[in-house]
C-alpha cells in the first residue's frame, strides 16, 4: 500500500489508545476503510482484525465505501427537525434519487444524516462539503445541489 | 486605541462572517487605516450574525449585527471614518437579549481573541492556576470548589468538589483528569462555543482539577464534528506549554500535567463516562457497570476524574472570585449560572448564560423575545433526548436542577429548544426515540429492544395506525427501559415519551382516534389540496412537484392527485398565493 499509510502505522505503533486515531488518519488518507487496511492496523496494534472491524463499525464516522465527490450532511438536530429537516431529505431523494447513507451512481453526491451541526439558530441547515447552508427550504436546497455540479 | 472584533464562531462563519472579515481587511488596507482587526469567538447573539464590535479610543463600544460586505463597507465609511454610527445595523447596549444575561463562564467568549494567549492572560487568565499551585494545597482547592456549590454541568448535576475529593482519595500513583467534550445532544452547542471562544479557560480548569486530584496526565475528548474547536484547542495547548502553564514543572512548581486531545468518532453513548473511557482506550464505546467508579478504577485501571467542558470553564472564575462569592449567584441548591443553547421557534436564538433560578418564561420571552412569527407557544424541550417537553402552564418553573427534574424533564447539558403550535408532540417523541434507539450501544436488552418497540408504536401512531392500548404499552415499556438499563442513555431515553404523554396526551389521542395531526406535521395524516378560489393557474406547484401529482393548464385551476402525492410539501412552500391548504383528520 501507499507510503503515507506505512508511515502512519510506524508513527502510532506502541502508543496507548492508538486504534481510533489510526482508523481516523487512514480514512483521512484514503477516504474510507477497506479490509486490507484494517487488517494491517490489526497487525500493527496487536489486535485481531475482527476487533478492529468491531471498533470501526461501532462509530458512525467510519465508512467502508468510497464517498461521492460532494458530501451533503443533512442536520437532524432538534432545532432542524422542528424546522423541517425531513422535508430536506425528501427534496434530496427526489432530486438525487438517494436516501441518507447512499451515494449517487455517478459518484457525484453522498448524502448523510448527522445528529447536530450546532448551527441551531440557522435551522434547518445542510453542510455541503465544508460549507454550511442555513434557513433552507426543499427548493433552495435543490438549487444548491444543482449549482454544485455546474 | 480603536479596535475591531469579528465574531468567527461556527454559526458566524455559516452566516457569512468570513466575507465580512475579508471585506474589513480589504477596506482597512485600501484606506491605509492602522486599525487592529481581531477574531473573537461566539458573541452569543447567533440570530444577528454576522456580528462585529468596534471598540473606540474613548472606551465606547458598538455592536453591529446582520452584516454583509456592503453593509460592512458602510460601517467603515460612515462610522470609522465619518464618526457617525450607522444606527440601522447597530444593536443597542440595552438589547434585552444581551442585558438580561449574567456571564461568568462566557465572560471572555466573544470578547477576547481565542487564538491569543496574551488576550487570555490580560483577562486574568491562568491567575487561578497560579494561585492554586503556588499558594493552596490540593485539599484547599477542593474545599473552595465545595464552598462554591458547583454541580456538574453535563446534565446530572453531581457536586464537583465531592467528585474531586473521591478522585483525590483514589489509590495508586497514576491518575487521569478527563474533560468530556463529547457534546452529542442534538440541539446543543454550548461546549462547542466555549471551546471555540475561550479554550484556555477549559485548559486552566483542567489543570487546576488535575492539581487537586493529583493527576499528571489528562485527555480532552472532543467530537470530530467540531473541527474549529479542535484546531483552537491544539493551538491553546501549544501556547500554554510554551509558557510553562502546562507540561512539566508548571510555574516552577513540582506539579506537572500533560494534556492530550482525543477526537471522538461519532457515538452519542460516549458522553457517558465509562463509555468515554473505553473509547479513549481505543475500544467500542460501551458503558460498563459501576462500581467500580472511575474515581477508583478508570482509564487504564487508574483513578480518573471526568468533568464536562462547562463545569471546567467555571473553575478559574471560582478560584479568582472565591467559592463564597460564586455561591451568592443562583438558588439554594443550584449555584452559579447555566449556559443554554436557545433554539427552535424562538425569535432571538443563540448561546446565553443565565443565573440559576431564572424562570423559563424570563428566558423565552425576556431574553429570547418570544415565539417566531408571533405564533402560539406550545412547549420547551430541555435536556435533549434525555430530557422532556415542558408545557406553557409550567413556564414559571425556575431553572435549577431540582425544579426542572420535578417536571419530568432534566436540566441536561443546556439544549433549550422552543416549540410552537406547528410542532407535533407525538412526532417529537418519535424523533428523540429514533435518535436514542439508533444510538443505543446494544449492551442492555431493554435499551436495545425496548426502545425499538417503543419507536415502532410511535411510528404507528404518527401514521394513524395506533390503538388506544398503545398508550399504556408505551408507559409500561418506558418504566422497564428506565429500570433495566445500565447507563444514562437507556435510563433517560423514555423521558421525551413520558413527558409528552403526561402533558400532551390529547395529541396522541387525536392521532389515534381521529387520524388527525393537530400540528400538521405527520405526513401520512395530511392531504395537500388546491383552494380553487385562490389558485391563479401560475403552474409553479406543477413545476416543483417531483411526482407530477400537481397538474393543470396555465391560468386554469390546478389540482393534486392524492394517489400520486408523496406529501413532500414542496408545492405548499412554492405557492405564492396561499392557494394550497393542508387538511388532516377524517373527512367530514
Short mmCIF file of C-alpha atoms in Angstrom, two decimals, chain B residues 52-418:
data_model
loop_
_atom_site.label_atom_id
_atom_site.label_comp_id
_atom_site.label_asym_id
_atom_site.label_seq_id
_atom_site.Cartn_x
_atom_site.Cartn_y
_atom_site.Cartn_z
CA UNK B 52 -18.71 42.85 14.61
CA UNK B 53 -17.77 45.05 17.52
CA UNK B 54 -15.98 48.39 17.32
CA UNK B 55 -14.12 49.46 20.43
CA UNK B 56 -13.15 53.10 20.15
CA UNK B 57 -10.35 55.17 21.74
CA UNK B 58 -12.71 56.65 24.32
CA UNK B 59 -13.75 53.21 25.57
CA UNK B 60 -17.14 53.24 23.87
CA UNK B 61 -18.27 50.02 22.21
CA UNK B 62 -20.57 49.47 19.26
CA UNK B 63 -22.02 46.12 18.26
CA UNK B 64 -23.22 45.69 14.68
CA UNK B 65 -25.32 42.77 13.53
CA UNK B 66 -26.60 41.04 10.40
CA UNK B 67 -23.82 42.48 8.30
CA UNK B 68 -22.81 41.63 4.78
CA UNK B 69 -19.91 43.01 2.71
CA UNK B 70 -21.93 46.01 1.54
CA UNK B 71 -23.21 46.95 4.99
CA UNK B 72 -19.69 46.46 6.34
CA UNK B 73 -18.31 48.98 3.85
CA UNK B 74 -20.93 51.44 5.01
CA UNK B 75 -19.91 50.99 8.66
CA UNK B 76 -16.27 51.64 7.73
CA UNK B 77 -17.16 54.68 5.66
CA UNK B 78 -19.67 56.30 8.00
CA UNK B 79 -18.59 55.22 11.46
CA UNK B 80 -14.85 54.53 11.37
CA UNK B 81 -14.06 57.42 9.04
CA UNK B 82 -17.04 59.72 9.44
CA UNK B 83 -17.53 59.17 13.15
CA UNK B 84 -21.29 58.62 12.85
CA UNK B 85 -22.62 55.25 13.97
CA UNK B 86 -24.87 53.52 11.40
CA UNK B 87 -27.98 53.29 13.55
CA UNK B 88 -29.84 50.83 11.31
CA UNK B 89 -27.38 47.99 11.88
CA UNK B 90 -26.50 48.84 15.46
CA UNK B 91 -27.51 46.53 18.30
CA UNK B 92 -28.34 48.78 21.27
CA UNK B 93 -26.41 48.25 24.51
CA UNK B 94 -29.64 47.63 26.40
CA UNK B 95 -30.75 44.95 23.92
CA UNK B 96 -32.63 42.63 26.31
CA UNK B 97 -31.12 39.55 24.72
CA UNK B 98 -27.71 40.69 25.96
CA UNK B 99 -28.52 42.81 29.01
CA UNK B 100 -30.53 40.16 30.86
CA UNK B 101 -27.75 37.60 30.86
CA UNK B 102 -25.13 37.04 33.55
CA UNK B 103 -21.77 35.98 32.20
CA UNK B 104 -19.28 34.09 34.31
CA UNK B 105 -18.22 31.15 32.13
CA UNK B 106 -18.76 33.05 28.90
CA UNK B 107 -17.18 36.28 30.18
CA UNK B 108 -14.39 36.03 27.61
CA UNK B 109 -16.43 34.50 24.78
CA UNK B 110 -16.82 36.99 22.01
CA UNK B 111 -14.60 39.43 23.90
CA UNK B 112 -11.06 38.11 23.59
CA UNK B 113 -9.26 36.54 20.67
CA UNK B 114 -9.35 32.81 21.45
CA UNK B 115 -6.21 32.21 19.40
CA UNK B 116 -4.15 34.59 21.52
CA UNK B 117 -2.84 33.51 24.92
CA UNK B 118 -1.84 37.14 25.57
CA UNK B 119 -5.52 38.12 25.39
CA UNK B 120 -6.43 35.42 27.87
CA UNK B 121 -3.59 36.38 30.21
CA UNK B 122 -4.69 40.02 30.06
CA UNK B 123 -8.16 38.89 31.20
CA UNK B 124 -6.68 37.40 34.41
CA UNK B 125 -6.11 34.11 32.60
CA UNK B 126 -4.11 31.45 34.44
CA UNK B 127 -4.18 33.61 37.61
CA UNK B 128 -6.36 30.95 39.24
CA UNK B 129 -3.90 28.19 38.31
CA UNK B 130 -1.02 30.26 39.67
CA UNK B 131 -2.94 30.86 42.89
CA UNK B 132 -3.71 27.16 43.28
CA UNK B 133 -0.24 25.86 42.51
CA UNK B 134 1.74 28.46 44.44
CA UNK B 135 -0.42 29.19 47.48
CA UNK B 136 -3.02 26.46 48.00
CA UNK B 137 -2.88 22.79 48.92
CA UNK B 138 -4.92 20.38 46.78
CA UNK B 139 -7.30 19.94 49.70
CA UNK B 140 -7.82 23.68 49.94
CA UNK B 141 -8.67 23.82 46.23
CA UNK B 142 -11.26 21.07 46.69
CA UNK B 143 -12.72 22.89 49.71
CA UNK B 144 -13.06 26.08 47.69
CA UNK B 145 -14.95 24.24 44.94
CA UNK B 146 -17.18 22.60 47.56
CA UNK B 147 -17.92 26.04 49.04
CA UNK B 148 -18.90 27.32 45.60
CA UNK B 149 -21.61 24.67 45.37
CA UNK B 150 -20.71 23.96 41.72
CA UNK B 151 -22.55 20.96 40.27
CA UNK B 152 -21.69 19.09 37.07
CA UNK B 153 -22.92 20.94 34.01
CA UNK B 154 -23.06 17.85 31.80
CA UNK B 155 -26.60 17.23 32.97
CA UNK B 156 -26.65 15.05 36.06
CA UNK B 157 -25.66 17.81 38.46
CA UNK B 158 -23.29 15.86 40.72
CA UNK B 159 -21.35 18.18 43.10
CA UNK B 160 -17.95 18.83 41.51
CA UNK B 161 -16.00 19.30 44.75
CA UNK B 162 -17.23 15.97 46.07
CA UNK B 163 -16.31 14.24 42.81
CA UNK B 164 -12.80 15.65 43.06
CA UNK B 165 -12.42 14.50 46.65
CA UNK B 166 -13.28 10.93 45.57
CA UNK B 167 -10.65 11.03 42.84
CA UNK B 168 -8.13 12.55 45.28
CA UNK B 169 -8.77 9.57 47.58
CA UNK B 170 -8.36 7.09 44.71
CA UNK B 171 -5.45 4.72 45.33
CA UNK B 172 -2.41 4.37 43.10
CA UNK B 173 0.28 6.71 41.88
CA UNK B 174 -1.07 7.30 38.38
CA UNK B 175 -4.28 9.32 37.92
CA UNK B 176 -6.06 10.90 34.98
CA UNK B 177 -8.07 14.07 34.54
CA UNK B 178 -10.53 13.92 31.63
CA UNK B 179 -12.60 16.65 30.02
CA UNK B 180 -15.80 15.44 28.41
CA UNK B 181 -16.43 17.47 25.25
CA UNK B 182 -18.48 14.79 23.50
CA UNK B 183 -21.45 17.09 23.20
CA UNK B 184 -23.82 14.79 21.40
CA UNK B 185 -27.28 16.14 22.24
CA UNK B 186 -28.93 17.30 19.07
CA UNK B 187 -29.79 20.94 19.66
CA UNK B 188 -26.91 21.73 21.98
CA UNK B 189 -23.77 23.67 21.14
CA UNK B 190 -22.65 25.25 24.45
CA UNK B 191 -19.45 23.26 24.76
CA UNK B 192 -18.54 23.91 21.16
CA UNK B 193 -18.97 27.65 21.62
CA UNK B 194 -16.95 27.70 24.83
CA UNK B 195 -14.13 25.63 23.32
CA UNK B 196 -14.10 27.83 20.24
CA UNK B 197 -14.42 31.08 22.16
CA UNK B 198 -12.26 30.55 25.24
CA UNK B 199 -10.21 27.33 25.02
CA UNK B 200 -7.65 28.41 27.62
CA UNK B 201 -10.32 28.66 30.34
CA UNK B 202 -11.10 24.97 29.89
CA UNK B 203 -7.41 24.02 29.90
CA UNK B 204 -6.87 26.08 33.05
CA UNK B 205 -9.86 24.43 34.74
CA UNK B 206 -8.46 21.01 33.82
CA UNK B 207 -5.01 21.85 35.18
CA UNK B 208 -6.50 23.06 38.48
CA UNK B 209 -8.57 19.88 38.72
CA UNK B 210 -5.50 17.75 37.96
CA UNK B 211 -3.59 19.55 40.72
CA UNK B 212 -6.46 18.98 43.14
CA UNK B 213 -6.83 15.26 42.50
CA UNK B 214 -3.14 14.54 41.91
CA UNK B 215 -3.20 13.68 38.19
CA UNK B 216 -0.26 14.27 35.86
CA UNK B 217 -1.94 13.35 32.59
CA UNK B 218 -5.23 14.33 31.00
CA UNK B 219 -7.41 13.92 27.95
CA UNK B 220 -9.85 16.25 26.26
CA UNK B 221 -12.39 14.25 24.30
CA UNK B 222 -13.98 16.41 21.60
CA UNK B 223 -16.41 15.47 18.84
CA UNK B 224 -14.81 15.25 15.43
CA UNK B 225 -17.77 17.29 14.14
CA UNK B 226 -16.21 20.33 15.81
CA UNK B 227 -13.12 21.00 13.66
CA UNK B 228 -12.76 24.64 14.71
CA UNK B 229 -12.85 23.77 18.42
CA UNK B 230 -10.19 21.11 17.84
CA UNK B 231 -7.97 23.50 15.94
CA UNK B 232 -8.19 26.17 18.62
CA UNK B 233 -7.57 23.68 21.43
CA UNK B 234 -4.46 22.33 19.70
CA UNK B 235 -3.16 25.87 19.40
CA UNK B 236 -4.05 26.72 23.00
CA UNK B 237 -2.30 23.61 24.37
CA UNK B 238 0.87 24.51 22.44
CA UNK B 239 0.78 28.12 23.66
CA UNK B 240 0.25 27.08 27.28
CA UNK B 241 3.12 24.60 27.08
CA UNK B 242 5.44 27.26 25.70
CA UNK B 243 4.62 29.48 28.66
CA UNK B 244 5.15 26.71 31.19
CA UNK B 245 1.45 26.75 32.13
CA UNK B 246 1.11 23.12 31.11
CA UNK B 247 3.53 20.18 30.83
CA UNK B 248 6.35 19.65 33.34
CA UNK B 249 7.05 21.72 36.46
CA UNK B 250 4.23 24.15 35.87
CA UNK B 251 5.17 27.64 37.07
CA UNK B 252 8.41 26.23 38.54
CA UNK B 253 6.48 24.04 40.96
CA UNK B 254 6.60 20.28 41.45
CA UNK B 255 3.27 19.94 39.65
CA UNK B 256 3.35 18.54 36.11
CA UNK B 257 0.37 17.99 33.85
CA UNK B 258 0.23 16.98 30.20
CA UNK B 259 -2.95 17.20 28.09
CA UNK B 260 -3.76 15.01 25.05
CA UNK B 261 -6.52 15.81 22.60
CA UNK B 262 -8.77 12.94 21.53
CA UNK B 263 -11.18 13.26 18.63
CA UNK B 264 -14.43 11.38 19.06
CA UNK B 265 -15.59 9.22 16.18
CA UNK B 266 -19.32 9.73 16.37
CA UNK B 267 -21.18 7.82 19.06
CA UNK B 268 -23.65 9.56 21.36
CA UNK B 269 -23.22 6.98 24.11
CA UNK B 270 -19.59 8.10 24.53
CA UNK B 271 -20.88 11.06 26.52
CA UNK B 272 -21.42 8.52 29.32
CA UNK B 273 -18.24 8.46 31.36
CA UNK B 274 -17.41 4.75 31.34
CA UNK B 275 -18.12 4.57 27.59
CA UNK B 276 -15.97 7.64 27.03
CA UNK B 277 -13.06 5.97 28.79
CA UNK B 278 -13.47 2.81 26.71
CA UNK B 279 -13.39 4.99 23.61
CA UNK B 280 -10.18 6.76 24.72
CA UNK B 281 -8.63 3.33 25.24
CA UNK B 282 -9.46 2.55 21.60
CA UNK B 283 -12.37 0.18 22.18
CA UNK B 284 -16.03 0.17 21.23
CA UNK B 285 -17.56 2.89 23.37
CA UNK B 286 -19.77 0.75 25.55
CA UNK B 287 -20.58 1.63 29.16
CA UNK B 288 -19.56 -0.68 31.98
CA UNK B 289 -21.14 -1.35 35.33
CA UNK B 290 -20.41 0.97 38.25
CA UNK B 291 -18.96 0.36 40.85
CA UNK B 292 -16.06 0.45 40.43
CA UNK B 293 -16.48 4.17 39.77
CA UNK B 294 -13.93 5.96 37.59
CA UNK B 295 -12.54 7.58 40.76
CA UNK B 296 -11.41 4.12 41.88
CA UNK B 297 -10.67 2.36 38.59
CA UNK B 298 -10.94 4.43 35.44
CA UNK B 299 -8.78 4.94 32.40
CA UNK B 300 -6.36 2.01 32.02
CA UNK B 301 -7.31 0.97 35.55
CA UNK B 302 -6.11 4.20 37.19
CA UNK B 303 -8.28 6.57 39.27
CA UNK B 304 -9.86 9.03 36.86
CA UNK B 305 -11.93 12.16 37.19
CA UNK B 306 -14.23 13.27 34.37
CA UNK B 307 -15.80 16.71 34.11
CA UNK B 308 -17.82 18.42 31.44
CA UNK B 309 -16.44 21.38 29.45
CA UNK B 310 -18.71 23.97 31.05
CA UNK B 311 -18.00 22.64 34.57
CA UNK B 312 -14.28 23.13 33.98
CA UNK B 313 -14.87 26.57 32.49
CA UNK B 314 -16.38 27.57 35.85
CA UNK B 315 -13.28 26.56 37.84
CA UNK B 316 -10.93 29.51 37.08
CA UNK B 317 -13.57 32.18 37.88
CA UNK B 318 -14.47 30.36 41.12
CA UNK B 319 -10.87 30.38 42.33
CA UNK B 320 -10.47 34.01 41.29
CA UNK B 321 -13.60 35.33 42.96
CA UNK B 322 -13.73 32.78 45.79
CA UNK B 323 -16.23 29.99 46.34
CA UNK B 324 -18.40 32.11 48.62
CA UNK B 325 -18.86 34.89 46.08
CA UNK B 326 -19.74 32.34 43.38
CA UNK B 327 -22.30 30.73 45.68
CA UNK B 328 -24.07 34.08 46.06
CA UNK B 329 -25.39 33.61 42.50
CA UNK B 330 -28.19 31.13 41.96
CA UNK B 331 -30.57 29.24 44.23
CA UNK B 332 -30.08 27.34 47.45
CA UNK B 333 -29.19 24.06 45.81
CA UNK B 334 -28.09 25.19 42.34
CA UNK B 335 -25.32 27.74 42.43
CA UNK B 336 -23.88 29.96 39.75
CA UNK B 337 -25.03 30.23 36.17
CA UNK B 338 -26.00 27.88 33.37
CA UNK B 339 -25.27 28.21 29.68
CA UNK B 340 -28.06 27.34 27.27
CA UNK B 341 -28.28 26.94 23.54
CA UNK B 342 -31.59 28.65 22.85
CA UNK B 343 -33.04 27.48 19.54
CA UNK B 344 -36.15 26.29 17.73
CA UNK B 345 -39.15 28.53 17.11
CA UNK B 346 -37.69 31.40 19.09
CA UNK B 347 -37.26 34.96 17.85
CA UNK B 348 -33.79 35.53 19.25
CA UNK B 349 -31.82 32.32 19.38
CA UNK B 350 -28.22 31.79 20.32
CA UNK B 351 -25.94 31.00 23.21
CA UNK B 352 -26.95 32.51 26.53
CA UNK B 353 -25.75 32.36 30.13
CA UNK B 354 -28.29 32.98 32.90
CA UNK B 355 -28.24 32.80 36.69
CA UNK B 356 -29.75 29.65 38.17
CA UNK B 357 -33.22 30.36 39.46
CA UNK B 358 -34.38 32.45 36.49
CA UNK B 359 -37.77 31.26 35.23
CA UNK B 360 -38.28 29.63 31.84
CA UNK B 361 -40.67 32.44 30.97
CA UNK B 362 -37.97 35.06 31.55
CA UNK B 363 -35.58 33.13 29.34
CA UNK B 364 -38.02 32.56 26.48
CA UNK B 365 -39.86 35.88 26.49
CA UNK B 366 -37.41 38.19 28.26
CA UNK B 367 -34.21 37.11 26.55
CA UNK B 368 -35.44 35.15 23.56
CA UNK B 369 -38.07 37.74 22.62
CA UNK B 370 -40.89 35.20 22.36
CA UNK B 371 -42.05 32.97 19.54
CA UNK B 372 -41.16 33.40 15.87
CA UNK B 373 -43.86 34.99 13.73
CA UNK B 374 -45.83 35.54 16.95
CA UNK B 375 -47.23 32.03 16.83
CA UNK B 376 -48.53 30.32 19.93
CA UNK B 377 -46.03 28.76 22.35
CA UNK B 378 -46.53 25.06 22.89
CA UNK B 379 -43.56 23.57 24.74
CA UNK B 380 -39.92 23.98 25.56
CA UNK B 381 -37.65 20.97 25.35
CA UNK B 382 -34.85 20.73 27.90
CA UNK B 383 -32.15 18.12 28.10
CA UNK B 384 -32.34 16.74 24.55
CA UNK B 385 -33.02 13.02 24.11
CA UNK B 386 -32.68 12.51 27.87
CA UNK B 387 -34.99 15.36 28.76
CA UNK B 388 -38.56 16.30 28.26
CA UNK B 389 -41.06 18.82 26.95
CA UNK B 390 -42.36 21.39 29.42
CA UNK B 391 -45.79 22.93 28.66
CA UNK B 392 -46.93 26.53 28.90
CA UNK B 393 -48.54 26.21 32.32
CA UNK B 394 -45.17 25.33 33.84
CA UNK B 395 -43.29 28.26 32.32
CA UNK B 396 -42.83 29.87 35.71
CA UNK B 397 -40.72 26.96 36.87
CA UNK B 398 -37.27 28.06 37.98
CA UNK B 399 -34.25 26.90 36.07
CA UNK B 400 -32.38 24.81 38.63
CA UNK B 401 -31.56 21.09 38.81
CA UNK B 402 -34.28 20.10 41.22
CA UNK B 403 -37.18 22.18 39.87
CA UNK B 404 -36.56 21.06 36.29
CA UNK B 405 -36.29 17.42 37.33
CA UNK B 406 -39.64 17.72 39.13
CA UNK B 407 -41.35 18.46 35.79
CA UNK B 408 -40.12 15.15 34.32
CA UNK B 409 -37.54 16.83 32.12
CA UNK B 410 -33.92 17.27 33.13
CA UNK B 411 -31.62 20.27 33.16
CA UNK B 412 -29.33 18.40 30.80
CA UNK B 413 -26.28 19.91 29.24
CA UNK B 414 -28.10 23.03 28.08
CA UNK B 415 -30.12 22.44 24.94
CA UNK B 416 -33.29 24.53 25.09
CA UNK B 417 -35.49 24.11 22.05
CA UNK B 418 -38.69 26.11 21.84
#
